[in-house]
Short mmCIF file of C-alpha atoms in Angstrom, two decimals:
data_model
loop_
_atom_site.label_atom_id
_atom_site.label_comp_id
_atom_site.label_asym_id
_atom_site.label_seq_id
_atom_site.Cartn_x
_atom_site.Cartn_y
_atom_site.Cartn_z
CA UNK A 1 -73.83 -126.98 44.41
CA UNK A 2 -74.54 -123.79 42.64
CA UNK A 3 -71.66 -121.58 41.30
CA UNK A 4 -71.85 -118.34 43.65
CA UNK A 5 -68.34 -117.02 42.79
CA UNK A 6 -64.65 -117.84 44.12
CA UNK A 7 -63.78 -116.16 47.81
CA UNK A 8 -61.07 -113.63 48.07
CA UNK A 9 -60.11 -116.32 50.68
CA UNK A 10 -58.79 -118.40 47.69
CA UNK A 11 -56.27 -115.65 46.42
CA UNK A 12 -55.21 -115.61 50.19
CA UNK A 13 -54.86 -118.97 49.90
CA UNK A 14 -52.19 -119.44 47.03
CA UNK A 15 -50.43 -116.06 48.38
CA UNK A 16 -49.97 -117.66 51.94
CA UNK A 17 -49.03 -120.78 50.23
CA UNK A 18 -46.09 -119.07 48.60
CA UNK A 19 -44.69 -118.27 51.35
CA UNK A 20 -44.43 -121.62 53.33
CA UNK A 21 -45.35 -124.01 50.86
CA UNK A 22 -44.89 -126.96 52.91
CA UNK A 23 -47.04 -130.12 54.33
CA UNK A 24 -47.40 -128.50 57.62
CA UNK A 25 -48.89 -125.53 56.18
CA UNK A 26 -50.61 -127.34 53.82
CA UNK A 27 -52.36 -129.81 56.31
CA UNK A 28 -52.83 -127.04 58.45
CA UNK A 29 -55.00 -124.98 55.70
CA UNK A 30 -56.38 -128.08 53.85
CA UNK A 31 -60.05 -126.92 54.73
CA UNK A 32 -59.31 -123.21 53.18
CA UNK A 33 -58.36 -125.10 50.25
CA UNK A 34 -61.63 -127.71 50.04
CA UNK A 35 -63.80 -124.41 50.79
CA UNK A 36 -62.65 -121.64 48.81
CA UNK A 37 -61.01 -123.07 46.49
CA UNK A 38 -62.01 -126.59 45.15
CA UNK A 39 -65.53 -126.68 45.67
CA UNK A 40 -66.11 -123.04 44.23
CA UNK A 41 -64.06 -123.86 41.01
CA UNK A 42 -66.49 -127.09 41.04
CA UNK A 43 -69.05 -125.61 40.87
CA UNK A 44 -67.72 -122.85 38.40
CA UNK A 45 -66.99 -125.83 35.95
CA UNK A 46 -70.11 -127.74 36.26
CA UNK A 47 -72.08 -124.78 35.63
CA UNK A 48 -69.77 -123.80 32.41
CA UNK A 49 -69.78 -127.63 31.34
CA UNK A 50 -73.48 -127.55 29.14
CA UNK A 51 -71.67 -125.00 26.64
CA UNK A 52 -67.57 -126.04 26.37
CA UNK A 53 -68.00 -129.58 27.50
CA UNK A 54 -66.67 -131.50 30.63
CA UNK A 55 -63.48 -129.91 32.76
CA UNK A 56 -60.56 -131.33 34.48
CA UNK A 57 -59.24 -129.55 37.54
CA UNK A 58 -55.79 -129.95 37.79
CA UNK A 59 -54.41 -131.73 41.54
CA UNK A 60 -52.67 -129.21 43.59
CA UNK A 61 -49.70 -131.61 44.34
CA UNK A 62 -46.54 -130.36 42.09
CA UNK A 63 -44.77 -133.77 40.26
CA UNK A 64 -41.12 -132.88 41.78
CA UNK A 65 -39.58 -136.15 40.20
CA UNK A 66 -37.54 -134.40 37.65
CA UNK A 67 -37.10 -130.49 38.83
CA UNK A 68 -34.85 -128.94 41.28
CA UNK A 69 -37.54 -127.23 42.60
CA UNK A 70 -39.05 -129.71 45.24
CA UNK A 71 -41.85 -127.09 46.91
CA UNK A 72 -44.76 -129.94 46.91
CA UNK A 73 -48.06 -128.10 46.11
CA UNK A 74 -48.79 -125.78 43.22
CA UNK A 75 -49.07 -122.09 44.65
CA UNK A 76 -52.30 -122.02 41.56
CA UNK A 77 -55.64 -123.97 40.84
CA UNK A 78 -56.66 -124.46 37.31
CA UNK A 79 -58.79 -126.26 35.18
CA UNK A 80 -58.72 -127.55 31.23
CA UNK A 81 -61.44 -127.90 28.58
CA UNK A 82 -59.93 -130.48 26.52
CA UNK A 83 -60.62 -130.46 22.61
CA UNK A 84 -58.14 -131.75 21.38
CA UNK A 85 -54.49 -133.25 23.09
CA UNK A 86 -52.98 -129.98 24.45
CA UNK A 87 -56.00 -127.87 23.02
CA UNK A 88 -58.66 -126.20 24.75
CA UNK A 89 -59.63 -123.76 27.42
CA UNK A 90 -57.83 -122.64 31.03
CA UNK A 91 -59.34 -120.51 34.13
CA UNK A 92 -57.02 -120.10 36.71
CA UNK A 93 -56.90 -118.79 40.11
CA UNK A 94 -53.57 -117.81 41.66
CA UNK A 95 -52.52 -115.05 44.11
CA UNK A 96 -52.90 -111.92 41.11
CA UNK A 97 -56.56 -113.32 40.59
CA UNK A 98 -58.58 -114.53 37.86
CA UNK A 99 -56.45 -115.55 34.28
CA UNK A 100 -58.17 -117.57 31.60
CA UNK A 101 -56.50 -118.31 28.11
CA UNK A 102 -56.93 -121.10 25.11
CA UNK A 103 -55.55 -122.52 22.23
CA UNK A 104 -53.23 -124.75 22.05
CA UNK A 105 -50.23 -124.95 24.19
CA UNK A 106 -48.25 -127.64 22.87
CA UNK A 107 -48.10 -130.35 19.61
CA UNK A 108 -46.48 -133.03 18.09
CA UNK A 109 -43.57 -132.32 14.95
CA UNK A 110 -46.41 -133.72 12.82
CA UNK A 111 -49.20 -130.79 14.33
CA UNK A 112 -47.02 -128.29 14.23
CA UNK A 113 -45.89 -129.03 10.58
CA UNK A 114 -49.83 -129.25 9.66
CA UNK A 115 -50.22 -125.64 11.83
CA UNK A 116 -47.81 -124.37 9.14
CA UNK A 117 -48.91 -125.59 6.32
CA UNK A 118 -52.69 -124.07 7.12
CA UNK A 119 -50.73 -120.68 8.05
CA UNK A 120 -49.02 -120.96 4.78
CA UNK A 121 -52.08 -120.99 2.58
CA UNK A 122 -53.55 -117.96 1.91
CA UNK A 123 -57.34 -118.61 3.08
CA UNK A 124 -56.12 -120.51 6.26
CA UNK A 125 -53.49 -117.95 7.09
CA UNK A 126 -55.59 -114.98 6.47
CA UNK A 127 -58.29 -116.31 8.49
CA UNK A 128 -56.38 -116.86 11.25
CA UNK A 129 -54.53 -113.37 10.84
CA UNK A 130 -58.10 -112.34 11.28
CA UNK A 131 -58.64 -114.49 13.83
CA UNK A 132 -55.28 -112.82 16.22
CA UNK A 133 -56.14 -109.32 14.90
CA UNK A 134 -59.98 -110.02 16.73
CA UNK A 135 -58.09 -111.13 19.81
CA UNK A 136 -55.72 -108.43 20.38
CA UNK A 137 -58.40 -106.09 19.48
CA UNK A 138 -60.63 -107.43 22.40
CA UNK A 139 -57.41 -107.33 24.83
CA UNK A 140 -56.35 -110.70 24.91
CA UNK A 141 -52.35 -111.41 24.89
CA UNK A 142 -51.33 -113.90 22.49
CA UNK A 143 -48.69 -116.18 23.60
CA UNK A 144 -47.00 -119.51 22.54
CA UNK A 145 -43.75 -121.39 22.42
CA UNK A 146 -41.84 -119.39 19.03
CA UNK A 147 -38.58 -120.06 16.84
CA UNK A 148 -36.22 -117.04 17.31
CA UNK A 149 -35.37 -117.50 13.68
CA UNK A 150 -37.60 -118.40 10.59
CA UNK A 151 -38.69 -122.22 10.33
CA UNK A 152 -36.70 -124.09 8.03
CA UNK A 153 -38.74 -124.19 4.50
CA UNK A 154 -39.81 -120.78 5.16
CA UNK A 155 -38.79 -117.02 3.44
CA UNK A 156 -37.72 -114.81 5.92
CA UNK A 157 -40.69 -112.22 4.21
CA UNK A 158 -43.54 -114.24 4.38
CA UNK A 159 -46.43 -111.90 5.00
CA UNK A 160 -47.41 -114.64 8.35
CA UNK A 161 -43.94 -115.00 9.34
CA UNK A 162 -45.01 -114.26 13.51
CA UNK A 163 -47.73 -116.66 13.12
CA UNK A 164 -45.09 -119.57 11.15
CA UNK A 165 -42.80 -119.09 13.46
CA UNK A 166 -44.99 -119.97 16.51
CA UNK A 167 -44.94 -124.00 18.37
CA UNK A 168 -47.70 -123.14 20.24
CA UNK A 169 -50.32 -120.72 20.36
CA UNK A 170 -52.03 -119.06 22.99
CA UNK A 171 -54.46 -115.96 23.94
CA UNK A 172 -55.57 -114.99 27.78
CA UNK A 173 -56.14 -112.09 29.60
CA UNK A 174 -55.37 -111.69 33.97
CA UNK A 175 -58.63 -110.05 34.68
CA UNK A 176 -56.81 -109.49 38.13
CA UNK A 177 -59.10 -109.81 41.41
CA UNK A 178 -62.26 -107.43 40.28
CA UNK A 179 -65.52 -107.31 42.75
CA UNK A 180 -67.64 -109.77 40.50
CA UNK A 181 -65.28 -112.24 41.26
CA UNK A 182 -66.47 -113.24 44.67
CA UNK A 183 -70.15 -113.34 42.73
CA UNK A 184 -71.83 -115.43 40.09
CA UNK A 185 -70.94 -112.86 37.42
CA UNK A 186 -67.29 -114.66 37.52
CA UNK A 187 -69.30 -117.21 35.59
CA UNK A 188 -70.62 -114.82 33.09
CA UNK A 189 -67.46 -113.14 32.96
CA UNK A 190 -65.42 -116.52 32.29
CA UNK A 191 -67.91 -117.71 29.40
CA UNK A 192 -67.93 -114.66 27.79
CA UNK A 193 -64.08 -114.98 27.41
CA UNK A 194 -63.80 -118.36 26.07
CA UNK A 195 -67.00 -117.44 23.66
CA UNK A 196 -64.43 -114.76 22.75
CA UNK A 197 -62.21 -117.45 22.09
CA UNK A 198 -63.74 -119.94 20.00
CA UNK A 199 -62.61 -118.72 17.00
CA UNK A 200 -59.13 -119.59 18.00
CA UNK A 201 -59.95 -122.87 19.39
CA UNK A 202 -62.03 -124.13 16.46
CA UNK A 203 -59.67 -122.75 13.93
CA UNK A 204 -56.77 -124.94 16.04
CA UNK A 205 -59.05 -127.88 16.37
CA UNK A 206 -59.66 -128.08 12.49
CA UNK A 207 -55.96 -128.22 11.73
CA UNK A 208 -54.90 -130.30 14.20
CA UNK A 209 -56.81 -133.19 15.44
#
């Protein structure tokens, strides 16, 4: 099926969904769901898979085992580009729209040590410096799990001590609910964005894996 953008209807969806998220509802609406929102982010993914590789769209049932929140269905649909365990890209569609992001969003002791030894250098670090500057430039927000404090083996005046600090490290943008979304420039729209990206996610995918 060809990718001809994702339905308002979807945003309506999730926002609805928020406010009784509950089997009833849920059972009730399962067609919305199948309609506007699975088979349109299908198709999105197939038709983004020749560049960034094969996607997995996430299940919209929650995993309540261990959280106090027991609401059963995610009130968001998104999908990963894998390259790496926990490293990639991420489209999302929720009630505020359209949000895409990458890098990598978590990592073992033993990644995150060899994330801070690359930032440490001075041709890793700078390129990656480079690589963030680019990014917030183009108006992506970086984001990441980050130590309040300074990692342990580190001077408080490193020139990369933002970067050092970070567990994780992220860049999206919420491109909110714009016209083109309901049309096959979405497509465009998304690819350009992770293209943006790739700097990031190769850089990541070097040091890590």
């Amino acid at each position: 099926m060809a990718f001809t953008g994702i339905p308002f209807a979807a945003l309506d969806f999730y926002e609805d969904l928020e406010a009784d998220n509950s089997k009833v509802w849920w059972n009730a609406h399962k067609d919305v769901y199948q309609e506007s929102v699975k088979e349109p982010m299908t198709a999105l993914l197939a038709e983004l898979e020749p560049e960034f590789g094969t996607a997995k769209l996430f299940r919209p049932y929650r995993d309540v085992r261990f959280s106090k929140d027991k609401t059963p269905y995610k009130a968001h649909q998104g999908a990963f580009v894998a390259k790496g365990p926990a490293l990639g890209y991420y489209v999302q569609i929720d009630p505020a729209g359209l949000f895409v992001a990458g890098g990598f969003y978590h990592s073992t002791t033993e990644g995150i040590a060899r994330f801070r030894e690359a930032v440490d250098t001075e041709v890793r670090g700078s390129e990656l410096e480079g690589i963030i500057a680019g990014m917030n430039k183009a108006g992506f927000e970086v984001g990441g799990d980050q130590l309040k404090t300074k990692p342990r083996g580190y001077d408080a005046d490193h020139p990369r001590i933002d970067l050092l600090r970070h567990k994780s490290l992220t860049v999206g943008k919420h491109f909110g609910s714009p016209e083109w979304l309901e049309t096959p420039k979405a497509a465009a729209e998304i690819r350009d964005a992770w293209r943006k990206m790739n700097p990031l996610v190769e850089w990541a995918e070097q040091v890590l894996n």
